[in-house]
Amino acid sequence: EAFINQSQFSYINQDRDTVPKGFDYNHFSLSVDEGQLNSFVILGDTTEFNLRTLIAQDLKTKFKVNQLSTFFRHCQTSMEFIGLEVQAGESVISDTIIFRFNGNRELNDFVNRVRIHANLTKTTIYPKDLEFFAPGVARIVQPIRLEGVYNGRVNKFKYTDMKIDVGNTHLMGSIDMDGLPNINETFMIIDLKNSDVDPNDLAFLFNENTLKRLLPMGRMELDGQFLGYPNDFVANGKFSGILGDIKSDINFKVNEKDFDRSMYSGHLSLSNFDLGRYLNDTVLFQMVSMDGQVIGSGLTK
């Protein structure tokens, strides 16, 4: 059993450059206000202990871990956090995260080599906290609430039993992604059931012109699948919102220079869809119902 109070831990890797923005993984100092651990064991290549309490702060960024408790184990093939409870910044993470690898050297190529198993329950991530470790995510603005099971590497994973809440958006189902961290080259399979999407909550994904075309749709209930890349995908399923009902099996190719000239083809069914309200012209365009094949480009009158 060990108790740590009013201490400081510093790490310096002289072979690595300083990370200029956010948390510097290669050079950092932590002030440790309090730490308690017991059942400490070293056996062969395995180190494990039960961490009851850890309260610490990064001196550079002032990012604070308000509380961390877990059963921790590390060896040449894995790093395990069992029964994890983290309160860091305003974010909360629980309850199991396991990193698996073939030797500690693979941790140097985390994105491509390290396999992750995570069972997430009652987890809430605030983008401003995540920004310290993944610059650019702060534009999401709203907290992300997560539940589900994550398996795979950062560059190729599957997230099942998924529940994601962002503002008024509630997503349930599963996600497969292959290609991160470059989102534009990432192939995605997103299966959604009993879900709700509010375009306002997803504004961080789109440019201004794209968002302008999505906002009139309002909040939509949906069951369906997204298959493909962010700029070339197939969307099929049922969508129901303030403008009416849509059933689609559409291949959509985004024109990144002019979203309104994007191309589409496939099967489309509209039921009492308020086209006039969508186009903001209720004189020429009113309610429309249709069912058939569609091919073309353009989203304007």
Coordinates of C-alpha atoms in Angstrom, one line a residue:
E1 CA 0.0 0.0 0.0
A2 CA 1.3 3.5 -0.8
F3 CA 0.1 7.1 -0.3
I4 CA 1.4 10.0 -2.3
N5 CA 0.8 13.7 -1.3
Q6 CA 2.0 17.0 -2.7
S7 CA 4.4 15.4 -5.2
Q8 CA 5.6 16.0 -8.7
F9 CA 6.3 13.6 -11.6
S10 CA 8.2 14.7 -14.7
Y11 CA 8.9 12.9 -17.9
I12 CA 11.3 14.0 -20.6
N13 CA 12.1 12.2 -23.9
Q14 CA 15.1 13.9 -25.3
D15 CA 14.7 12.0 -28.6
R16 CA 11.3 13.6 -29.4
D17 CA 10.3 17.1 -30.3
T18 CA 8.1 19.2 -28.1
V19 CA 4.4 19.1 -28.9
P20 CA 3.6 22.8 -29.3
K21 CA -0.1 22.7 -28.7
G22 CA -2.1 20.9 -26.0
F23 CA -0.6 18.1 -23.9
D24 CA 3.0 17.4 -24.6
Y25 CA 3.3 13.6 -24.5
N26 CA 7.1 13.8 -24.8
H27 CA 7.8 16.4 -22.1
F28 CA 5.5 17.0 -19.2
S29 CA 5.3 17.6 -15.4
L30 CA 2.4 16.6 -13.2
S31 CA 1.7 17.9 -9.8
V32 CA 0.2 15.0 -7.8
D33 CA -2.0 16.3 -5.0
E34 CA -3.0 12.9 -3.7
G35 CA -2.6 9.2 -4.7
Q36 CA -3.5 6.0 -3.0
L37 CA -2.8 2.5 -4.3
N38 CA -2.6 -1.0 -2.8
S39 CA -2.1 -4.7 -3.9
F40 CA 1.0 -3.7 -5.8
V41 CA 2.6 -6.7 -7.6
I42 CA 5.7 -7.1 -9.9
L43 CA 5.9 -10.6 -11.4
G44 CA 8.1 -11.2 -14.4
D45 CA 7.2 -8.6 -17.1
T46 CA 3.9 -7.8 -15.3
T47 CA 3.2 -4.8 -13.0
E48 CA -0.2 -4.4 -11.5
F49 CA -1.9 -2.5 -8.7
N50 CA -5.3 -1.3 -7.5
L51 CA -5.4 2.5 -7.8
R52 CA -7.9 3.8 -5.3
T53 CA -7.4 7.6 -5.9
L54 CA -5.3 9.8 -8.1
I55 CA -5.7 13.6 -8.2
A56 CA -3.2 15.4 -10.5
Q57 CA -2.7 18.3 -12.8
D58 CA -0.5 19.0 -15.9
L59 CA 1.6 22.0 -15.0
K60 CA 1.8 23.3 -18.6
T61 CA -1.9 23.1 -19.7
K62 CA -3.4 23.2 -16.2
F63 CA -5.6 20.2 -17.3
K64 CA -6.7 18.5 -14.1
V65 CA -7.6 14.9 -13.3
N66 CA -10.1 15.4 -10.5
Q67 CA -10.3 11.6 -9.7
L68 CA -9.0 8.4 -11.2
S69 CA -9.5 4.9 -9.9
T70 CA -8.9 1.6 -11.6
F71 CA -7.3 -1.8 -11.4
F72 CA -4.2 -1.4 -13.6
R73 CA -2.0 -4.0 -15.2
H74 CA 0.9 -3.7 -17.7
C75 CA 3.0 -6.2 -19.4
Q76 CA 4.7 -6.8 -22.8
T77 CA 1.3 -7.6 -24.5
S78 CA -1.2 -5.3 -22.9
M79 CA -2.1 -2.3 -20.7
E80 CA -5.3 -2.7 -18.8
F81 CA -7.6 -0.4 -17.0
I82 CA -10.4 -2.4 -15.3
G83 CA -13.2 -0.9 -13.4
L84 CA -12.1 2.5 -14.6
E85 CA -13.6 5.7 -13.3
V86 CA -12.0 9.0 -14.5
Q87 CA -13.1 12.5 -13.9
A88 CA -10.9 14.8 -15.9
G89 CA -11.7 18.4 -16.6
E90 CA -15.5 18.1 -17.0
S91 CA -15.4 14.7 -18.7
V92 CA -16.2 11.3 -17.2
I93 CA -15.0 8.0 -18.6
S94 CA -15.8 4.4 -17.4
D95 CA -15.6 1.4 -17.1
T96 CA -13.0 -0.7 -19.0
I97 CA -10.2 0.1 -21.5
I98 CA -7.6 -2.5 -22.6
F99 CA -4.7 -1.8 -25.1
R100 CA -3.2 -4.9 -26.7
F101 CA 0.1 -5.0 -28.6
N102 CA 3.1 -7.2 -29.5
G103 CA 5.7 -5.6 -27.3
N104 CA 5.9 -2.2 -25.8
R105 CA 7.7 -0.8 -28.9
E106 CA 4.4 -0.9 -30.8
L107 CA 3.1 1.8 -28.5
N108 CA 5.3 4.2 -30.6
D109 CA 2.9 3.5 -33.6
F110 CA -0.3 3.7 -31.6
V111 CA -2.7 4.4 -34.4
N112 CA -1.7 1.5 -36.6
R113 CA -0.4 -1.1 -34.2
V114 CA -2.3 -1.0 -30.9
R115 CA -5.6 -2.9 -30.6
I116 CA -8.2 -1.3 -28.3
H117 CA -11.0 -3.0 -26.4
A118 CA -13.3 -0.5 -24.6
N119 CA -16.5 -1.1 -22.8
L120 CA -18.0 2.4 -22.3
T121 CA -20.8 3.1 -19.8
K122 CA -22.0 6.5 -18.6
T123 CA -19.2 8.2 -20.5
T124 CA -19.3 11.9 -21.3
I125 CA -16.6 13.7 -23.3
Y126 CA -16.3 17.5 -23.4
P127 CA -14.6 18.6 -26.6
K128 CA -12.7 21.3 -24.8
D129 CA -11.1 18.6 -22.6
L130 CA -10.3 16.4 -25.6
E131 CA -8.8 19.3 -27.4
F132 CA -5.7 19.0 -25.1
F133 CA -5.0 15.6 -26.7
A134 CA -6.6 15.9 -30.2
P135 CA -6.3 19.4 -31.5
G136 CA -9.3 20.5 -33.7
V137 CA -12.1 18.7 -31.9
A138 CA -13.1 21.8 -29.9
R139 CA -15.3 22.9 -32.9
I140 CA -17.8 20.1 -31.9
V141 CA -18.7 22.4 -29.0
Q142 CA -21.3 20.2 -27.3
P143 CA -20.5 17.3 -25.0
I144 CA -20.7 13.8 -26.4
R145 CA -22.3 11.0 -24.3
L146 CA -21.2 7.5 -25.1
E147 CA -22.1 3.9 -24.4
G148 CA -21.1 0.8 -26.2
V149 CA -18.2 -1.6 -27.1
Y150 CA -15.2 -0.5 -29.1
N151 CA -12.9 -3.1 -30.7
G152 CA -10.0 -2.5 -33.1
R153 CA -7.3 0.0 -33.8
V154 CA -7.7 3.7 -34.2
N155 CA -7.3 3.3 -38.0
K156 CA -9.7 0.4 -38.2
F157 CA -12.4 -0.3 -35.6
K158 CA -15.9 -1.4 -35.0
Y159 CA -18.2 0.2 -32.4
T160 CA -21.2 -1.9 -31.4
D161 CA -24.1 -1.6 -29.0
M162 CA -23.6 2.1 -29.7
K163 CA -25.4 4.9 -28.1
I164 CA -24.2 8.4 -28.9
D165 CA -25.9 11.6 -27.8
V166 CA -24.9 15.1 -29.0
G167 CA -27.4 17.8 -28.2
N168 CA -30.7 16.7 -29.7
T169 CA -29.1 14.0 -31.8
H170 CA -29.4 10.4 -30.6
L171 CA -27.6 7.6 -32.5
M172 CA -28.1 3.9 -31.8
G173 CA -26.6 1.0 -33.8
S174 CA -23.0 0.4 -34.9
I175 CA -20.1 2.0 -36.7
D176 CA -17.3 0.5 -38.7
M177 CA -14.4 2.8 -39.8
D178 CA -11.3 2.1 -41.8
G179 CA -8.8 4.9 -42.6
L180 CA -8.6 7.3 -39.7
P181 CA -7.2 9.8 -38.8
N182 CA -7.8 11.2 -42.3
I183 CA -11.6 11.4 -42.3
N184 CA -11.8 12.2 -46.0
E185 CA -10.1 8.8 -46.8
T186 CA -12.0 6.8 -44.2
F187 CA -14.5 4.2 -45.4
M188 CA -17.5 4.0 -43.1
I189 CA -20.4 1.6 -42.5
I190 CA -22.9 3.2 -40.1
D191 CA -26.0 1.2 -39.2
L192 CA -28.6 3.2 -37.3
K193 CA -31.9 2.2 -35.6
N194 CA -34.4 4.2 -33.7
S195 CA -32.2 7.3 -34.1
D196 CA -32.7 11.0 -34.2
V197 CA -30.5 13.5 -36.1
D198 CA -30.6 17.3 -35.7
P199 CA -28.4 19.0 -38.4
N200 CA -27.5 21.7 -35.9
D201 CA -25.7 19.2 -33.8
L202 CA -23.6 18.0 -36.7
A203 CA -22.6 21.5 -38.0
F204 CA -18.9 20.7 -37.3
L205 CA -18.9 18.1 -40.0
F206 CA -20.0 20.3 -42.9
N207 CA -19.0 23.5 -44.6
E208 CA -21.5 26.5 -44.6
N209 CA -23.1 25.7 -48.0
T210 CA -23.7 22.0 -47.1
L211 CA -25.1 22.9 -43.8
K212 CA -27.5 25.5 -45.4
R213 CA -29.0 22.6 -47.4
L214 CA -29.4 20.3 -44.4
L215 CA -30.9 22.8 -41.9
P216 CA -34.4 23.0 -43.5
M217 CA -34.8 19.3 -43.0
G218 CA -35.0 19.9 -39.2
R219 CA -34.7 17.1 -36.7
M220 CA -35.3 13.7 -38.4
E221 CA -36.1 10.2 -37.1
L222 CA -34.3 7.5 -39.0
D223 CA -33.5 3.9 -39.5
G224 CA -30.9 3.2 -42.2
Q225 CA -27.3 2.7 -43.3
F226 CA -24.5 5.0 -44.4
L227 CA -22.0 3.2 -46.6
G228 CA -18.9 4.8 -48.2
Y229 CA -16.7 7.9 -47.8
P230 CA -17.8 11.3 -46.6
N231 CA -17.8 12.7 -50.2
D232 CA -19.0 9.5 -52.0
F233 CA -21.6 7.4 -50.1
V234 CA -24.8 5.4 -50.3
A235 CA -27.6 6.3 -47.9
N236 CA -30.5 4.0 -47.6
G237 CA -33.3 3.8 -45.1
K238 CA -36.3 5.7 -43.8
F239 CA -36.2 9.3 -42.7
S240 CA -39.1 11.2 -41.1
G241 CA -39.1 14.8 -40.2
I242 CA -41.0 18.1 -40.3
L243 CA -41.0 18.2 -44.1
G244 CA -42.4 14.7 -44.6
D245 CA -41.1 11.1 -45.1
I246 CA -38.3 9.9 -47.2
K247 CA -37.2 6.4 -48.2
S248 CA -33.9 6.3 -50.1
D249 CA -31.2 4.0 -51.6
I250 CA -29.2 6.8 -53.1
N251 CA -25.6 7.1 -54.1
F252 CA -24.5 10.7 -53.4
K253 CA -21.3 12.2 -54.8
V254 CA -20.4 15.5 -53.1
N255 CA -19.1 18.3 -55.3
E256 CA -16.7 19.9 -52.8
K257 CA -16.3 23.0 -54.8
D258 CA -20.1 23.6 -55.2
F259 CA -22.2 21.4 -53.0
D260 CA -25.4 22.4 -54.8
R261 CA -24.0 20.7 -58.0
S262 CA -23.5 17.4 -56.2
M263 CA -24.6 14.2 -58.1
Y264 CA -27.0 11.5 -57.1
S265 CA -28.6 8.3 -58.4
G266 CA -30.7 5.5 -57.1
H267 CA -34.2 4.8 -55.7
L268 CA -36.1 7.6 -54.0
S269 CA -39.6 7.7 -52.4
L270 CA -41.2 10.9 -50.9
S271 CA -44.4 10.9 -49.0
N272 CA -46.2 14.3 -48.6
F273 CA -42.8 16.0 -48.7
D274 CA -43.0 19.8 -48.4
L275 CA -40.7 20.7 -51.2
G276 CA -41.8 24.3 -51.2
R277 CA -40.7 24.7 -47.6
Y278 CA -37.4 23.1 -48.3
L279 CA -36.7 25.4 -51.3
N280 CA -38.3 28.4 -49.5
D281 CA -40.7 28.9 -52.4
T282 CA -44.3 27.8 -51.6
V283 CA -45.7 29.5 -54.7
L284 CA -44.1 27.3 -57.3
F285 CA -43.4 24.3 -55.1
Q286 CA -45.8 22.6 -52.7
M287 CA -46.3 19.0 -51.4
V288 CA -44.9 16.1 -53.4
S289 CA -45.3 12.3 -53.3
M290 CA -43.2 10.2 -55.6
D291 CA -41.6 6.7 -55.9
G292 CA -39.0 5.7 -58.5
Q293 CA -35.5 6.0 -59.8
V294 CA -33.7 9.3 -59.9
I295 CA -30.5 10.4 -61.5
G296 CA -29.0 13.9 -61.7
S297 CA -27.3 16.7 -60.0
G298 CA -28.1 19.9 -58.2
L299 CA -30.1 20.8 -55.1
T300 CA -31.4 24.3 -56.0
K301 CA -34.6 25.4 -57.8

